[in-house]
Coordinates of C-alpha atoms in Angstrom, one line a residue:
X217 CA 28.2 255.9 52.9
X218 CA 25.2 254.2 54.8
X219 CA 21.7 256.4 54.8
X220 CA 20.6 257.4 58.2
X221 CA 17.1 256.0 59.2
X222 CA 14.5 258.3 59.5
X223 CA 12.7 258.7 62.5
X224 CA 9.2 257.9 62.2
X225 CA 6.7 261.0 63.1
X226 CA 4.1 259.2 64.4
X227 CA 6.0 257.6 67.1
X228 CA 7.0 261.0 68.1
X229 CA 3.7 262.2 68.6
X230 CA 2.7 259.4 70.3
X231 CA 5.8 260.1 72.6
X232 CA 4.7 263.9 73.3
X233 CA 1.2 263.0 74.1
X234 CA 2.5 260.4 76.7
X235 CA 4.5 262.7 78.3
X236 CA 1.4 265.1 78.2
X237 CA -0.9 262.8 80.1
X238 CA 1.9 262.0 82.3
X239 CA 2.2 265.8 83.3
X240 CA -1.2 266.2 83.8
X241 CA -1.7 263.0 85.8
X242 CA 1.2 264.1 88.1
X243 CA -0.7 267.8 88.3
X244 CA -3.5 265.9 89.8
X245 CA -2.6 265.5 93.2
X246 CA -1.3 268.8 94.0
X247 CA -4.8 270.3 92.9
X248 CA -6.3 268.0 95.4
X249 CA -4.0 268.7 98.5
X250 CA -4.1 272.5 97.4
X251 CA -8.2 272.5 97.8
X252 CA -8.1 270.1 101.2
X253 CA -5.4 272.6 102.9
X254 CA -5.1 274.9 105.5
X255 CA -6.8 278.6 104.0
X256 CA -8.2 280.6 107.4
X257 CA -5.0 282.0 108.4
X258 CA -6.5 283.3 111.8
X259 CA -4.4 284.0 114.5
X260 CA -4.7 285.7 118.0
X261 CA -2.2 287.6 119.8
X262 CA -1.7 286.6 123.5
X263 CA 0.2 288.5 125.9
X264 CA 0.1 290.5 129.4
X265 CA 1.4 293.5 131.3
X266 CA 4.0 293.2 133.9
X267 CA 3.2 292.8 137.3
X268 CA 0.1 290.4 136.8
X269 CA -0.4 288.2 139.6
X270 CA -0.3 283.9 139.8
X271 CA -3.5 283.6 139.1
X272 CA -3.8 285.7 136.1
X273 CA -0.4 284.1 134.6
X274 CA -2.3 281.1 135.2
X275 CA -5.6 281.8 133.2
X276 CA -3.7 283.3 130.4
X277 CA -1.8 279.7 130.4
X278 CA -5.1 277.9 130.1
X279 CA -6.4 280.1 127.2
X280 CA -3.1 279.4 125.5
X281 CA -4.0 275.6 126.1
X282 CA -7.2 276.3 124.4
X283 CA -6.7 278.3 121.9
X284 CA -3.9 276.4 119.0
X285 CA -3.8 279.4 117.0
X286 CA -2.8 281.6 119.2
X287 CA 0.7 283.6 119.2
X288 CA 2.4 284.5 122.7
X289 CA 4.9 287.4 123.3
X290 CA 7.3 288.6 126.2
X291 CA 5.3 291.2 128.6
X292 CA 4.8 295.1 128.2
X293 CA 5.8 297.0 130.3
X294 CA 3.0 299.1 132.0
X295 CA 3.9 302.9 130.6
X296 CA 4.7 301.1 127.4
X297 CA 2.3 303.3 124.6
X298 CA -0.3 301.0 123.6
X299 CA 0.1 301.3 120.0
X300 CA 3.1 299.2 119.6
X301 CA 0.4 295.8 120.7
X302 CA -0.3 296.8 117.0
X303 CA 2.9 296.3 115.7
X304 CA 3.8 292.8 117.7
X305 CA 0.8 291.5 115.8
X306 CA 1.7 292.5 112.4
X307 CA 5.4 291.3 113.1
X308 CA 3.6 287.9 114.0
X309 CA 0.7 287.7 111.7
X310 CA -2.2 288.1 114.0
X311 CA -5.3 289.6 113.8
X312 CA -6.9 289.5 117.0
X313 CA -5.6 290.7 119.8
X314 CA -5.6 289.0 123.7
X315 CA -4.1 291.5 126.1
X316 CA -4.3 291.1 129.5
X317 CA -3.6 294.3 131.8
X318 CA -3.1 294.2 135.3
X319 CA -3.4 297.2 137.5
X320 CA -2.2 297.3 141.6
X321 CA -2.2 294.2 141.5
X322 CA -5.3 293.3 142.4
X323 CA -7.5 294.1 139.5
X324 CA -7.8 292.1 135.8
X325 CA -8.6 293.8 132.8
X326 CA -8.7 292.0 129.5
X327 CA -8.7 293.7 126.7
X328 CA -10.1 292.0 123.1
X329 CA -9.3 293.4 119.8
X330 CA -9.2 293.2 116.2
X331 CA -5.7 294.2 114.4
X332 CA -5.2 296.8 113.8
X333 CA -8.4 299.0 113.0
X334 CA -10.7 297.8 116.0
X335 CA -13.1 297.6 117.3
X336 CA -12.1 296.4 120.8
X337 CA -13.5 295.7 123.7
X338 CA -12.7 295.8 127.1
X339 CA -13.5 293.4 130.5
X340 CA -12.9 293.6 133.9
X341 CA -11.8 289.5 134.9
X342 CA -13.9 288.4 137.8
X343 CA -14.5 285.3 139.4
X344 CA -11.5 283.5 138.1
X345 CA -11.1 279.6 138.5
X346 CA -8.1 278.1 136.9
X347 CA -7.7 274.7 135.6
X348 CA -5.7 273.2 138.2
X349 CA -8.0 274.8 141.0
X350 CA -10.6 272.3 139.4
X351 CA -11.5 269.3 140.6
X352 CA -13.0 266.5 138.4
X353 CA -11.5 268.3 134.9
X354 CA -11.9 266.5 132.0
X355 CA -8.7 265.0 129.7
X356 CA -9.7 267.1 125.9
X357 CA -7.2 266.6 123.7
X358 CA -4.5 269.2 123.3
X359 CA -5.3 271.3 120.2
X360 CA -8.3 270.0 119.6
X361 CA -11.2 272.2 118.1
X362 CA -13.6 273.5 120.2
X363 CA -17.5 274.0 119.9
X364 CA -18.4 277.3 120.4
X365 CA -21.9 277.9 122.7
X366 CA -24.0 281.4 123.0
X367 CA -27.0 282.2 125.1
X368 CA -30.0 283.7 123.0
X369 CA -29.2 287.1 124.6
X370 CA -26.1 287.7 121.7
X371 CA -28.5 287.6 119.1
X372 CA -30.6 290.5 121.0
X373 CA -28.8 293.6 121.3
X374 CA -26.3 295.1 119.0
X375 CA -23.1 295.0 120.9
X376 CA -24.1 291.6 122.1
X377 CA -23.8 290.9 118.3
X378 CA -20.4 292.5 118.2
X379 CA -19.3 290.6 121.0
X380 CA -20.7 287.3 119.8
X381 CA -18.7 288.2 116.0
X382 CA -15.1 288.9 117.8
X383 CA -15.7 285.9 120.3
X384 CA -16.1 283.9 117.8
X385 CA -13.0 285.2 115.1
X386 CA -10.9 284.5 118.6
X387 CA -11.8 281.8 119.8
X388 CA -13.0 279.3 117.1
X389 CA -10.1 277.2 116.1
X390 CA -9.2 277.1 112.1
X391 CA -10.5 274.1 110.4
X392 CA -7.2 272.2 109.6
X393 CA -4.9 274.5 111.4
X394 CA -1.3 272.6 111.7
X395 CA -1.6 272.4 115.5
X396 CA -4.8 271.4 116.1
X397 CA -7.0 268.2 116.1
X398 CA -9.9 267.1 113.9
X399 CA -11.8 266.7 117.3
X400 CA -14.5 268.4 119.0
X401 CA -14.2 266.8 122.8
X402 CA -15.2 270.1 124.8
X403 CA -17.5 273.2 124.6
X404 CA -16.7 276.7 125.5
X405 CA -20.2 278.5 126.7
X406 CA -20.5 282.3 126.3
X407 CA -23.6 283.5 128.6
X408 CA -24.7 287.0 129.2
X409 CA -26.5 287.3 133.3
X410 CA -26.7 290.4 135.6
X411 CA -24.3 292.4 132.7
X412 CA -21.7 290.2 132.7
X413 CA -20.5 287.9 130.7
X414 CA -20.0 284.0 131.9
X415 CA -17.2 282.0 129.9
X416 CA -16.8 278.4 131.2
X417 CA -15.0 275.3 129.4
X418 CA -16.8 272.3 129.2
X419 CA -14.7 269.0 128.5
X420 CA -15.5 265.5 127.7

């Protein structure tokens, strides 16, 4: 009967620490694309009442163009209870809130708010000038990230300061959000004059 050779155990040691540092080694990577990826999971809820005219449907379209992170739905009807805006953005993961109400018609009423606590805040549109009514519009890149501009009066009064906090949760695109750009070709101003509030899109 032949002996069997023994297996030495220093060559199996040396085996299970190179398959150690071959684990770890292959770890490595994932740690690295774990701390470069995508962790500000905002998102904003964009949708309308029925019976909004052209030119609303039209700015709501170009806010959608803006904004990469937001999250359309179908329209409500008008003597739809309110609470159920609430409920579309937890089905769809958002926490801010876009709603834009139109009433006889003629008047524009955009309502801003966080999901689903509050605070919200509500505008009546004025002085509307869509993108294709524009002449001489600049060519930004779809999705790309915007630079956010305030005038000195947010930092002034106390709901100016609210204002300026849910402005910017809304419309500041997510740093490497999957459908934006790593670009900053335009600027969105926020100025405050006569009690009203100016928003304008600046592009490159």
């Amino acid at each position: 009967m032949g002996k069997r050779k023994a297996t030495p155990v220093a060559n199996e040691a040396e085996l299970q620490q190179s398959n150690a540092g071959e684990r770890k080694a292959a770890k490595q990577p994932k740690l690295a694309t774990e701390a470069s990826g995508f962790k500000n999971k905002e998102k904003v809820l964009l949708l309308s009442s029925r019976g909004i005219t052209h030119r609303s449907r039209h700015l709501m379209l170009d806010l959608a163009q803006l904004l990469p992170h937001c999250k359309r739905d179908s329209k409500l009807d008008t003597k739809t209870d309110r609470g159920i805006i609430n409920e579309v953005a937890d089905m769809k993961g958002c926490s801010s809130v876009l709603f834009f109400e139109s009433r006889k018609r003629k008047d524009l009423y955009i309502w801003l708010a966080r999901a689903p606590d509050g605070p919200s805040i509500k505008f009546h549109c004025a002085n509307v000038h869509t993108m294709a009514e524009l002449k001489l519009s600049g060519n930004h890149l779809k999705g790309s990230r915007p630079v956010l501009s305030f005038d000195a009066s947010f930092d002034q009064q106390p709901h100016l300061q609210l204002m300026k906090e849910m402005f910017t949760q809304s419309f500041a695109t997510p740093r490497r959000h999957p459908k934006s750009k790593p670009f900053h070709d335009h600027v969105i101003s926020f100025h405050f004059l006569d009690n009203r509030i100016w928003l304008r899109n600046y592009q490159a």
